[in-house]
PDB file of C-alpha atoms and ligand atoms in Angstrom:
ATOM      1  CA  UNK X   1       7.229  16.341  -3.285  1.00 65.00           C
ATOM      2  CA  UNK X   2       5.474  16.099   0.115  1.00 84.00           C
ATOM      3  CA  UNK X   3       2.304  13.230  -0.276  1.00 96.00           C
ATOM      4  CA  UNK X   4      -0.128  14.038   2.807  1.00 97.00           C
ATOM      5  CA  UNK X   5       0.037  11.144   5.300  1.00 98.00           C
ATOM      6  CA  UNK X   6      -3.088   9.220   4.792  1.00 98.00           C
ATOM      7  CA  UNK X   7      -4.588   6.888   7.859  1.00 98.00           C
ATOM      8  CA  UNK X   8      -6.889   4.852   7.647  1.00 98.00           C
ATOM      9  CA  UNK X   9      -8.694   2.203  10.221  1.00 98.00           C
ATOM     10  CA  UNK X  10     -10.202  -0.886   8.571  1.00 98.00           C
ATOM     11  CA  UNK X  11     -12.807  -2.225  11.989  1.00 98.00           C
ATOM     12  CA  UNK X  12     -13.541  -5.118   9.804  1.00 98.00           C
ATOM     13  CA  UNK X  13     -16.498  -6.978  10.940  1.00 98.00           C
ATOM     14  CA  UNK X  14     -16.497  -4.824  14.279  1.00 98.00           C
ATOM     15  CA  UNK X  15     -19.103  -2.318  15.430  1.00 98.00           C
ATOM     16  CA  UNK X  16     -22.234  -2.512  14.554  1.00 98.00           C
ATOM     17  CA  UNK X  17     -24.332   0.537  14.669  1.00 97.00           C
ATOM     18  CA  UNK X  18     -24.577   1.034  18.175  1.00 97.00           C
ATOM     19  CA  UNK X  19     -21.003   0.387  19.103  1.00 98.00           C
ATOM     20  CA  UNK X  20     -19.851   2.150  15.682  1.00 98.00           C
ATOM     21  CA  UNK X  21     -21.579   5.347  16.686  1.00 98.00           C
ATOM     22  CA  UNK X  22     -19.799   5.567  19.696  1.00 98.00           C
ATOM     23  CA  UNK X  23     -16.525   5.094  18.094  1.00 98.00           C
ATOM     24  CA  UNK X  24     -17.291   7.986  15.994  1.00 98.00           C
ATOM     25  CA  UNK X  25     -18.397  10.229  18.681  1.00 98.00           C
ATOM     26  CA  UNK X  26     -15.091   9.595  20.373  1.00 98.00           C
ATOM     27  CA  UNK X  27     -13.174  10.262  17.422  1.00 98.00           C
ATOM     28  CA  UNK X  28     -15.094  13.008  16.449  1.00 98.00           C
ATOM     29  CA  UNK X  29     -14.492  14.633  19.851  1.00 97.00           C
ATOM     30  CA  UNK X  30     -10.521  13.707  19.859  1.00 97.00           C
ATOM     31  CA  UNK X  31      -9.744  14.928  16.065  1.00 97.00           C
ATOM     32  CA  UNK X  32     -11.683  18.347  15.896  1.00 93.00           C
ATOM     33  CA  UNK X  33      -8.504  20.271  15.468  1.00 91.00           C
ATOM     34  CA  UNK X  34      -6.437  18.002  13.030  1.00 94.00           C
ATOM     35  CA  UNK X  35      -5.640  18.794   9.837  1.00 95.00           C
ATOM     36  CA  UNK X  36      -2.215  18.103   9.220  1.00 96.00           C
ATOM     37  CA  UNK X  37      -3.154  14.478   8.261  1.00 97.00           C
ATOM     38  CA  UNK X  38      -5.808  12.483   5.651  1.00 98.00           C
ATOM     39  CA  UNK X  39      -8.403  10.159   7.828  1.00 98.00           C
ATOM     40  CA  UNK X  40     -10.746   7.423   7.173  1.00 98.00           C
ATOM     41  CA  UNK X  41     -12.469   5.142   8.433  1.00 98.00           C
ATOM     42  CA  UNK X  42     -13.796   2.221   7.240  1.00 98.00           C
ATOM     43  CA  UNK X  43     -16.636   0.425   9.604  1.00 98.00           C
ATOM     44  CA  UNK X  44     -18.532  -2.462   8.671  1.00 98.00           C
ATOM     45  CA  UNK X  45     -21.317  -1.584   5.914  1.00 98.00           C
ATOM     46  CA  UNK X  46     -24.372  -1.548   7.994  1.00 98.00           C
ATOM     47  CA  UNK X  47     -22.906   1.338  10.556  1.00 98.00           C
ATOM     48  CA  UNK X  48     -21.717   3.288   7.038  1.00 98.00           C
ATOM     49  CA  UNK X  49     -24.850   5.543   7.074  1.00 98.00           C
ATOM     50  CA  UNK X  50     -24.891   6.855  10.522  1.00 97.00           C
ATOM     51  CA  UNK X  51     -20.863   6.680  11.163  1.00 98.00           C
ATOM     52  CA  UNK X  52     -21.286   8.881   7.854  1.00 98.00           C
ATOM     53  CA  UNK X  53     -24.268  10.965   9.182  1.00 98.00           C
ATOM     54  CA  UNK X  54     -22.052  11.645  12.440  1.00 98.00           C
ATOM     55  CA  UNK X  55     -18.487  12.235  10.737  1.00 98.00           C
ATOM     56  CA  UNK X  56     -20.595  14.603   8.592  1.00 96.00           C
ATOM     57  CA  UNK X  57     -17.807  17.985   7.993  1.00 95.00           C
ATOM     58  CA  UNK X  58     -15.263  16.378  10.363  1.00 96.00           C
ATOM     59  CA  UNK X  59     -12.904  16.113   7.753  1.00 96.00           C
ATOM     60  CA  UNK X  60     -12.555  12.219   8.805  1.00 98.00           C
ATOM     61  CA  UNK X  61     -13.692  10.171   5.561  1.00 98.00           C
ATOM     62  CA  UNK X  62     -15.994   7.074   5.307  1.00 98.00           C
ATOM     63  CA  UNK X  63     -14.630   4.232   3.296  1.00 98.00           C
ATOM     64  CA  UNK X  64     -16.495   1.098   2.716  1.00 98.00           C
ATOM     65  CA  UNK X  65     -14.678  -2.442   2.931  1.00 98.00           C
ATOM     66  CA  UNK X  66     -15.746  -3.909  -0.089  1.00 98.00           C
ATOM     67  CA  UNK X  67     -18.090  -3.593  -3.343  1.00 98.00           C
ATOM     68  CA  UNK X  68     -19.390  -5.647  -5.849  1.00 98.00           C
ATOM     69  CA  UNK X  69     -18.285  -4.724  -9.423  1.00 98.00           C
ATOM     70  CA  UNK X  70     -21.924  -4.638 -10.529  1.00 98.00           C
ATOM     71  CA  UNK X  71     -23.811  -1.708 -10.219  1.00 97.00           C
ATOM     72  CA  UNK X  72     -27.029  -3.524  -9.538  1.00 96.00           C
ATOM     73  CA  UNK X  73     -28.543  -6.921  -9.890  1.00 97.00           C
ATOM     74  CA  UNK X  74     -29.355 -10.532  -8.460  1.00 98.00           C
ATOM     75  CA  UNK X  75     -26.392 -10.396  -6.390  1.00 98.00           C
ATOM     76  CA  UNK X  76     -28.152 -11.524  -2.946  1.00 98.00           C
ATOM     77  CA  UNK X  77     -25.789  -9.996   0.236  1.00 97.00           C
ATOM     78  CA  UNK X  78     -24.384  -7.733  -2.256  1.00 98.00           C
ATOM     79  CA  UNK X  79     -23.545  -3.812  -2.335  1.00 98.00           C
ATOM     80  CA  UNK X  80     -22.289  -1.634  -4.923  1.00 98.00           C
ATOM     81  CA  UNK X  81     -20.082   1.528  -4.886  1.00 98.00           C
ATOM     82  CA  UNK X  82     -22.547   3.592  -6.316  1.00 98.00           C
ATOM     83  CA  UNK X  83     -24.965   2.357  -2.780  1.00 98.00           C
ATOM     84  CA  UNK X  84     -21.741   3.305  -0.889  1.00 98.00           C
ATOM     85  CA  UNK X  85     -21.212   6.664  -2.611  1.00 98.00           C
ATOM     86  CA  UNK X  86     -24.378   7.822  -1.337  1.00 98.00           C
ATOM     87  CA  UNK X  87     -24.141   6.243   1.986  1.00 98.00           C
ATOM     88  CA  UNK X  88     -21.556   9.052   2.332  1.00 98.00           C
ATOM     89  CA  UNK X  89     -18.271   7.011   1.464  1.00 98.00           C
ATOM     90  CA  UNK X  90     -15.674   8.340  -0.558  1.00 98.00           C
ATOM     91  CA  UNK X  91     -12.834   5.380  -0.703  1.00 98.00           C
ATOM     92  CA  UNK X  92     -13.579   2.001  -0.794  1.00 98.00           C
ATOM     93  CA  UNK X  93     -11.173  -0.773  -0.061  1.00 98.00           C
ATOM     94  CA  UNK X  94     -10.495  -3.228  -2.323  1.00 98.00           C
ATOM     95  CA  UNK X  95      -8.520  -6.921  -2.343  1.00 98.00           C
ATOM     96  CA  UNK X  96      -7.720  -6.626   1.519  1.00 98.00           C
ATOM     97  CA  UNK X  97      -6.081  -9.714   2.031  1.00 97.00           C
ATOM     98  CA  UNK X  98      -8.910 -11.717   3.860  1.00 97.00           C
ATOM     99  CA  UNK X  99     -11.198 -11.120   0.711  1.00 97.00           C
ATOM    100  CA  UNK X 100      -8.248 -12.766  -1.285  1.00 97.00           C
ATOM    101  CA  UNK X 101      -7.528 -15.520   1.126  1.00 95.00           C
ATOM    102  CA  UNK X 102     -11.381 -16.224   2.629  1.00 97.00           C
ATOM    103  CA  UNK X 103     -13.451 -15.249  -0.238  1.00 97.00           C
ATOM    104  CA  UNK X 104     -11.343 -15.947  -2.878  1.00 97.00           C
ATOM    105  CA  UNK X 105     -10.936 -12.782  -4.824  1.00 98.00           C
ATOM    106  CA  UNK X 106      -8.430 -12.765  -7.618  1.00 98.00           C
ATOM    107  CA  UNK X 107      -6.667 -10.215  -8.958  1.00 98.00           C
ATOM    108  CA  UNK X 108      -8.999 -10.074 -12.003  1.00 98.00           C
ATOM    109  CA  UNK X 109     -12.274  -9.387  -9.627  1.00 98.00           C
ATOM    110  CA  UNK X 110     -10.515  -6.822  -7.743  1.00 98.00           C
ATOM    111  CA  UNK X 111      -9.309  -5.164 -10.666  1.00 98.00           C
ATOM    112  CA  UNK X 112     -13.183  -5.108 -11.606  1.00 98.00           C
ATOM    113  CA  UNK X 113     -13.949  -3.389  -8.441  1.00 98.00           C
ATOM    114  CA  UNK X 114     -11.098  -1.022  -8.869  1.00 98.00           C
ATOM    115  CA  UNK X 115     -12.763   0.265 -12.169  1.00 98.00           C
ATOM    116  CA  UNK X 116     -16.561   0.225 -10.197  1.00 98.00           C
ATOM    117  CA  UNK X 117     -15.096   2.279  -7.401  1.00 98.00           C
ATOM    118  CA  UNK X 118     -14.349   4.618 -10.170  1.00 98.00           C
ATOM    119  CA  UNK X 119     -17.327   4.644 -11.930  1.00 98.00           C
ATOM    120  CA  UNK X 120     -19.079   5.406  -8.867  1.00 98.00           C
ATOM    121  CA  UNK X 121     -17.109   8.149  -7.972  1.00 98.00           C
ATOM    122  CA  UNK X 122     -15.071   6.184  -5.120  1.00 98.00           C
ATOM    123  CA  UNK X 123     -11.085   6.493  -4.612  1.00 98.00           C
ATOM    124  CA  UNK X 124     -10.044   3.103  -4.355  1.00 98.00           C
ATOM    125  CA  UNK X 125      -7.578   1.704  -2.020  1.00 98.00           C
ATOM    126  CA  UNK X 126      -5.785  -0.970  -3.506  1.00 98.00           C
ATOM    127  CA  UNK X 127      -4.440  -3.857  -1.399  1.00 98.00           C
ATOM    128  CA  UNK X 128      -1.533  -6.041  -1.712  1.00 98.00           C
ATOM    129  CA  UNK X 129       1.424  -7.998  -0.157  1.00 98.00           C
ATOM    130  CA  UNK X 130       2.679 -11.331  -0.128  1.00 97.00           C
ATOM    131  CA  UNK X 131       2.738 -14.409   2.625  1.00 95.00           C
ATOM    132  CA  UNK X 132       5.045 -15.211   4.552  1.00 93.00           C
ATOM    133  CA  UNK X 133       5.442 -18.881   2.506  1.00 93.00           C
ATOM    134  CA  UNK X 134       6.081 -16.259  -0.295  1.00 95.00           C
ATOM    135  CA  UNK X 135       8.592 -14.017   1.048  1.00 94.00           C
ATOM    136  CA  UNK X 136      10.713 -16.948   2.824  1.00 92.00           C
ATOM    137  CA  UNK X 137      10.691 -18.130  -1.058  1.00 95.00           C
ATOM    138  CA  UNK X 138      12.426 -14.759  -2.311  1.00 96.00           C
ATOM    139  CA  UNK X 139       8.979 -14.019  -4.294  1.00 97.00           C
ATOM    140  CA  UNK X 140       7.705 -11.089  -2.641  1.00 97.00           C
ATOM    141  CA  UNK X 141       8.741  -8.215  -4.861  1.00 97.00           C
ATOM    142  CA  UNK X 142       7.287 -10.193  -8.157  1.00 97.00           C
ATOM    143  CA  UNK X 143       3.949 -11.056  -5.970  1.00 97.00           C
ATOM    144  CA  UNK X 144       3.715  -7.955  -4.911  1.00 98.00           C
ATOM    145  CA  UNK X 145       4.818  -6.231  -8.420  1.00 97.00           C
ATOM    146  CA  UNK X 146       1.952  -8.628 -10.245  1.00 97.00           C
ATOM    147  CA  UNK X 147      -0.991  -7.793  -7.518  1.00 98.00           C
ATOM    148  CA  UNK X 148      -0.151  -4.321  -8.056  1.00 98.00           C
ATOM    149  CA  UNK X 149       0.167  -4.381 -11.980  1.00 97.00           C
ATOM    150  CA  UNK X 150      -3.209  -6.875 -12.157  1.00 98.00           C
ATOM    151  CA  UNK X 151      -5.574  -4.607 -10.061  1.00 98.00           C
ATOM    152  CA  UNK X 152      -4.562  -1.504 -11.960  1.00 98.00           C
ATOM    153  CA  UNK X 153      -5.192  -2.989 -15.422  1.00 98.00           C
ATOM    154  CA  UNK X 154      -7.280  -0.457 -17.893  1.00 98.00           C
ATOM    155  CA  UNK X 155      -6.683   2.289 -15.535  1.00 98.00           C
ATOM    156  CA  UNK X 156      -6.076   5.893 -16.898  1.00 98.00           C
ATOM    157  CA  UNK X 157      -3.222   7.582 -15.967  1.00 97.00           C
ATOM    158  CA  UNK X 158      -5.140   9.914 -13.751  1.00 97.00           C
ATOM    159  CA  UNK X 159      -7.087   7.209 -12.005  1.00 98.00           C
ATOM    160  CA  UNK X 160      -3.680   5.617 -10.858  1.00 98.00           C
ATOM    161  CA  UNK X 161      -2.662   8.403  -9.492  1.00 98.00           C
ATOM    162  CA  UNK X 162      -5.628   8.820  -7.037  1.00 98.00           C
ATOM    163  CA  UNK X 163      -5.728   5.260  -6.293  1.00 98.00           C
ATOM    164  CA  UNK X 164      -4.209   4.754  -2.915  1.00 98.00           C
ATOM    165  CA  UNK X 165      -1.909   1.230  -2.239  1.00 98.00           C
ATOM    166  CA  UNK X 166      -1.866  -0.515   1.102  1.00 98.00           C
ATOM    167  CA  UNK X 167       1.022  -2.935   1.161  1.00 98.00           C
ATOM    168  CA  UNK X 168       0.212  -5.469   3.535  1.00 97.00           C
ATOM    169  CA  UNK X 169       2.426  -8.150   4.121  1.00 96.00           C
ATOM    170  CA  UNK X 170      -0.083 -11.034   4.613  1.00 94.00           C
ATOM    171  CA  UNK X 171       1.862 -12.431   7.608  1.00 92.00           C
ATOM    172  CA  UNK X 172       2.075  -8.876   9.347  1.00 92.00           C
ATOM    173  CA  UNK X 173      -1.925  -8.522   9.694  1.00 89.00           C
ATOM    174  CA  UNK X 174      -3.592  -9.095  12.593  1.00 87.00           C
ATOM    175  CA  UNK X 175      -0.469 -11.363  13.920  1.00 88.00           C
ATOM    176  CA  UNK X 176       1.522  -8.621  15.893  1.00 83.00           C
ATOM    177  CA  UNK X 177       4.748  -9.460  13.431  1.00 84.00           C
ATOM    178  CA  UNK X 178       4.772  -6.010  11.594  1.00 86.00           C
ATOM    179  CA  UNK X 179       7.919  -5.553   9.063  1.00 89.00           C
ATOM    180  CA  UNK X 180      10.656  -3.647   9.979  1.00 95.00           C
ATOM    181  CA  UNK X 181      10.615   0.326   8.777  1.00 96.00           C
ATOM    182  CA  UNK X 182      13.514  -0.615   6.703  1.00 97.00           C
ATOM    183  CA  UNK X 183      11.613  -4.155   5.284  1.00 96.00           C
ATOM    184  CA  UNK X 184       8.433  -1.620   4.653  1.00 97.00           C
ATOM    185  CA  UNK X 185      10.522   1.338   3.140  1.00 98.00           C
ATOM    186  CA  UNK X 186      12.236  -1.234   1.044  1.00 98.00           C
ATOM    187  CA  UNK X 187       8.595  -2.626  -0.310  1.00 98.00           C
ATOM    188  CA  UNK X 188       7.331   0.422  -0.534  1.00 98.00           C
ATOM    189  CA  UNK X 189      10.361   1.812  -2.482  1.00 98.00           C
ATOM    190  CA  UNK X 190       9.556  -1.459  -4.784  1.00 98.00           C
ATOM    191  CA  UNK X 191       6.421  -0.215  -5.886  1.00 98.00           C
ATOM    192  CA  UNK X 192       7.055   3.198  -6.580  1.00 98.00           C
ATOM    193  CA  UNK X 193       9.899   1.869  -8.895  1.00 97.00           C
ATOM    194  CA  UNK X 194       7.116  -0.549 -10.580  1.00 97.00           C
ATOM    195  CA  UNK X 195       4.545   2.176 -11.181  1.00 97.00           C
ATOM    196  CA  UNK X 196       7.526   4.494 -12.467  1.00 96.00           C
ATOM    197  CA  UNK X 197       8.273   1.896 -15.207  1.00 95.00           C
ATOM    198  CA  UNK X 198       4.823   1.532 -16.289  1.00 93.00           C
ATOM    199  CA  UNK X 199       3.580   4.850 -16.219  1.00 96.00           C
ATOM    200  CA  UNK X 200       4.363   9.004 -16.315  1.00 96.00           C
ATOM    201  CA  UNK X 201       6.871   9.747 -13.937  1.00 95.00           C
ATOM    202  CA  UNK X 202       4.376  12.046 -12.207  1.00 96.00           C
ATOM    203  CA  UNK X 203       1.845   8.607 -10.911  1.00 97.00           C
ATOM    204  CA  UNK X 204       4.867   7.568  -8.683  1.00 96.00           C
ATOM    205  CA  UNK X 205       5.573  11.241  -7.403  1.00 96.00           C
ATOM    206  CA  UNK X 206       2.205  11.704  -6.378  1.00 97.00           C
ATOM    207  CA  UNK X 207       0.546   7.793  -5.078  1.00 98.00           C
ATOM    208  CA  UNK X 208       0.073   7.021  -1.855  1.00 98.00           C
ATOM    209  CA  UNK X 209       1.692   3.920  -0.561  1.00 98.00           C
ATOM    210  CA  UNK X 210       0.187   2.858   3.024  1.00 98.00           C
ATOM    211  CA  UNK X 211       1.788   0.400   5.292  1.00 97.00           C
ATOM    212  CA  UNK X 212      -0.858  -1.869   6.914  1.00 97.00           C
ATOM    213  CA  UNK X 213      -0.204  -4.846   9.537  1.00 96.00           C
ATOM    214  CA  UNK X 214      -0.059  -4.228  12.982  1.00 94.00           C
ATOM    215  CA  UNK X 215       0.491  -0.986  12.940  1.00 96.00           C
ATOM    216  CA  UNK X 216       0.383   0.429  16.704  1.00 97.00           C
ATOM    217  CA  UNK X 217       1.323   3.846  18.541  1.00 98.00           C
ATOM    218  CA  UNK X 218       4.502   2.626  19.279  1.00 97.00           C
ATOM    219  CA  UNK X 219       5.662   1.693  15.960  1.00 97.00           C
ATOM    220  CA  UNK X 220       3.292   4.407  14.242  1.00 98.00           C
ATOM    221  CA  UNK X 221       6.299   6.970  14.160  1.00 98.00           C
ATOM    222  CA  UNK X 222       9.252   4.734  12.759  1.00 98.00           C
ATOM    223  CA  UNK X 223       7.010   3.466  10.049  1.00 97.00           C
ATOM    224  CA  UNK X 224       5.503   6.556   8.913  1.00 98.00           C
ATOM    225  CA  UNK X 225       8.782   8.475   8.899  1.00 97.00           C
ATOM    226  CA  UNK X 226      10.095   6.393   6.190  1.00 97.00           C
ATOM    227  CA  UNK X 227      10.220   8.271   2.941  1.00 97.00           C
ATOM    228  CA  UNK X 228       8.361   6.111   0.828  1.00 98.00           C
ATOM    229  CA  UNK X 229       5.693   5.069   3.594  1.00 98.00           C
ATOM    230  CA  UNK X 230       2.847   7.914   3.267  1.00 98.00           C
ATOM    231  CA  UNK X 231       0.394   6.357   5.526  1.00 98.00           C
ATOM    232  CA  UNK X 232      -1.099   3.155   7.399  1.00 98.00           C
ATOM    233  CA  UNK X 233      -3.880   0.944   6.993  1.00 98.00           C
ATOM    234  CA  UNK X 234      -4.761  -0.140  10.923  1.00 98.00           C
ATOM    235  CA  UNK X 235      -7.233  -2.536  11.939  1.00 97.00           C
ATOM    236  CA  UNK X 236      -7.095  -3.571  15.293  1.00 97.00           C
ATOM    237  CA  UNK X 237      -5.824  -0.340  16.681  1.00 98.00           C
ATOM    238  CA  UNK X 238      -8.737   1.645  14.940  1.00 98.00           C
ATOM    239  CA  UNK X 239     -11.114  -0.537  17.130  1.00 98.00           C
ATOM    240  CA  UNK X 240      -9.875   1.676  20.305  1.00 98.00           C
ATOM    241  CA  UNK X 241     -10.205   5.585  19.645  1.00 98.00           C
ATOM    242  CA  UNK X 242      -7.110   6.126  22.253  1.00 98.00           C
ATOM    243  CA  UNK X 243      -4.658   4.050  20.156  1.00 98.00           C
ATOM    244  CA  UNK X 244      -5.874   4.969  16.533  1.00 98.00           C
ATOM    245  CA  UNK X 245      -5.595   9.169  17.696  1.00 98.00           C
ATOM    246  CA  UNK X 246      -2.198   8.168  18.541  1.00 98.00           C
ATOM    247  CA  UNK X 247      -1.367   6.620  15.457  1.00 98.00           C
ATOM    248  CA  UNK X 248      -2.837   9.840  13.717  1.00 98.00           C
ATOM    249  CA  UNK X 249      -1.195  12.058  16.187  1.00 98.00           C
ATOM    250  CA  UNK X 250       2.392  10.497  15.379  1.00 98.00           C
ATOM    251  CA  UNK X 251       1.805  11.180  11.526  1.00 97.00           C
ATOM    252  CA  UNK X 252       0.887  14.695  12.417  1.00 97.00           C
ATOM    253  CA  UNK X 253       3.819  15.247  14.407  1.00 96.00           C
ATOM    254  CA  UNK X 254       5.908  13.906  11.686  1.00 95.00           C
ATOM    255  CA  UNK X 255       4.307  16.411   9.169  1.00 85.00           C
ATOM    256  CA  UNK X 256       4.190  19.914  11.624  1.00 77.00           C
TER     257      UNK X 256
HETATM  258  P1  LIG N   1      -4.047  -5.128  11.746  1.00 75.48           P
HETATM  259  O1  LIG N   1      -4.904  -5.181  10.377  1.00 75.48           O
HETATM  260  O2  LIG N   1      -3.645  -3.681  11.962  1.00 75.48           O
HETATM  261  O3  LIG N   1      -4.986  -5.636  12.804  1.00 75.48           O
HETATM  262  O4  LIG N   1      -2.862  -5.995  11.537  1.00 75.48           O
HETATM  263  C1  LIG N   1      -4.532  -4.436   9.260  1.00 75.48           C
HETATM  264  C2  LIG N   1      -5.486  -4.708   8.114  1.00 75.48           C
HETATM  265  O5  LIG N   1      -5.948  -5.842   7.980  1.00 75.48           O
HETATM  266  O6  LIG N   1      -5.804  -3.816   7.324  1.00 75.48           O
END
């Protein structure tokens, strides 16, 4: 089975409206034609509505970086998927590593936000890895098995399937160290096993697995041609239009 390559740029607490808008214009201009590959972006909550607006039948998707599992409430600073959904998003982040490490999300409030993304009528995308204390320690298959297994608790069968997974090894992100293809492929061949064990054969045929971590255009190509590797979560290269079209444009080649 062929998964469609799926990129998506996280700009993290980067461009605000002004700047975000002219992101999107560029990328608007530079991706009319492609179709041979899944996009998102995901800017920074208060550009959502007019990135959205702009992207508007582009084919490029809006995701949001984060939710609150409530649908409303006293929850000062807070927004919920179903806000995001009609801001114009249609996947939603969820666990990113600096929410887990700054803000101190555990597994058990992102697997809350997995199930609001659904409710909502958001496609999550799910995101794991280990440190680098953790994988010098031999534990980053069980870390990585258990953050996977804890944030899809409750799911239905269907819902896994359309939930995307970023593995992001922690020490990879935003450092410049990405893994090897083969250290990805090998991760990413982890957690397709996991998922086949613990549900219908068809979930691990059909999920999509994205590598995230300093992913660049000149390591876009090795990493996305691994067979178990079906797309990349990219923050700092999303910030530049030129760098994230070429990430996009190697998946594209890989796939015509
Ligand atoms: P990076 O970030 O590409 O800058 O390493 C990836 C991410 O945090 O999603």
């Amino acid at each position: 089975m062929t998964r469609r390559l799926f990129i998506a740029g996280n700009w993290k607490m980067h461009k605000g409206p002004n700047d975000a808008l002219d992101l999107a214009n560029a990328l608007k201009r530079e991706l009319v034609d492609q179709t041979a590959v899944d996009v998102a972006v995901a800017p920074p909550t208060i550009s959502i509505p007019s990135v959205a607006e702009r992207l508007k039948h582009t084919g490029i998707a809006i995701a949001g970086q984060n939710i609150n599992e409530h649908t409303h409430g006293a929850f000062t600073g807070e927004v919920s998927s179903e806000m995001l959904r009609e801001s114009g998003c249609e996947y939603v982040l969820v666990g990113h590593s600096e929410r887990r490490s700054l803000f101190g999300e555990t597994d058990e409030t992102i697997n809350a936000k997995v199930h609001a993304a659904f409710r909502a009528g958001l496609l999550p995308i799910l995101c794991i890895g280990e440190t680098l204390a953790q994988r010098e320690s031999g534990e980053a298959e069980s870390i990585v098995a258990n953050q996977l297994e804890r944030g899809l608790v409750g799911l239905s069968t269907d819902q896994v399937a359309a939930t995307t997974i970023a593995y992001e090894p922690v020490w990879a992100i935003g450092t410049g160290l990405t893994a090897t293809p083969d250290q990805a492929q090998s991760m990413h061949n982890h957690i397709r096993c996991s998922l086949g064990s613990s549900h219908p054969s068809f979930v691990a045929k059909q999920i999509r697995i994205q590598y995230g971590g300093s992913v660049k255009p000149h390591n876009a190509a090795s990493l996305l041609s691994q067979p178990d590797i079906d797309g990349a979560l990219v923050g700092g290269a999303s910030l530049n239009a030129d760098n994230f079209v070429a990430i996009i444009t190697a998946g594209a080649n890989l796939r015509s």
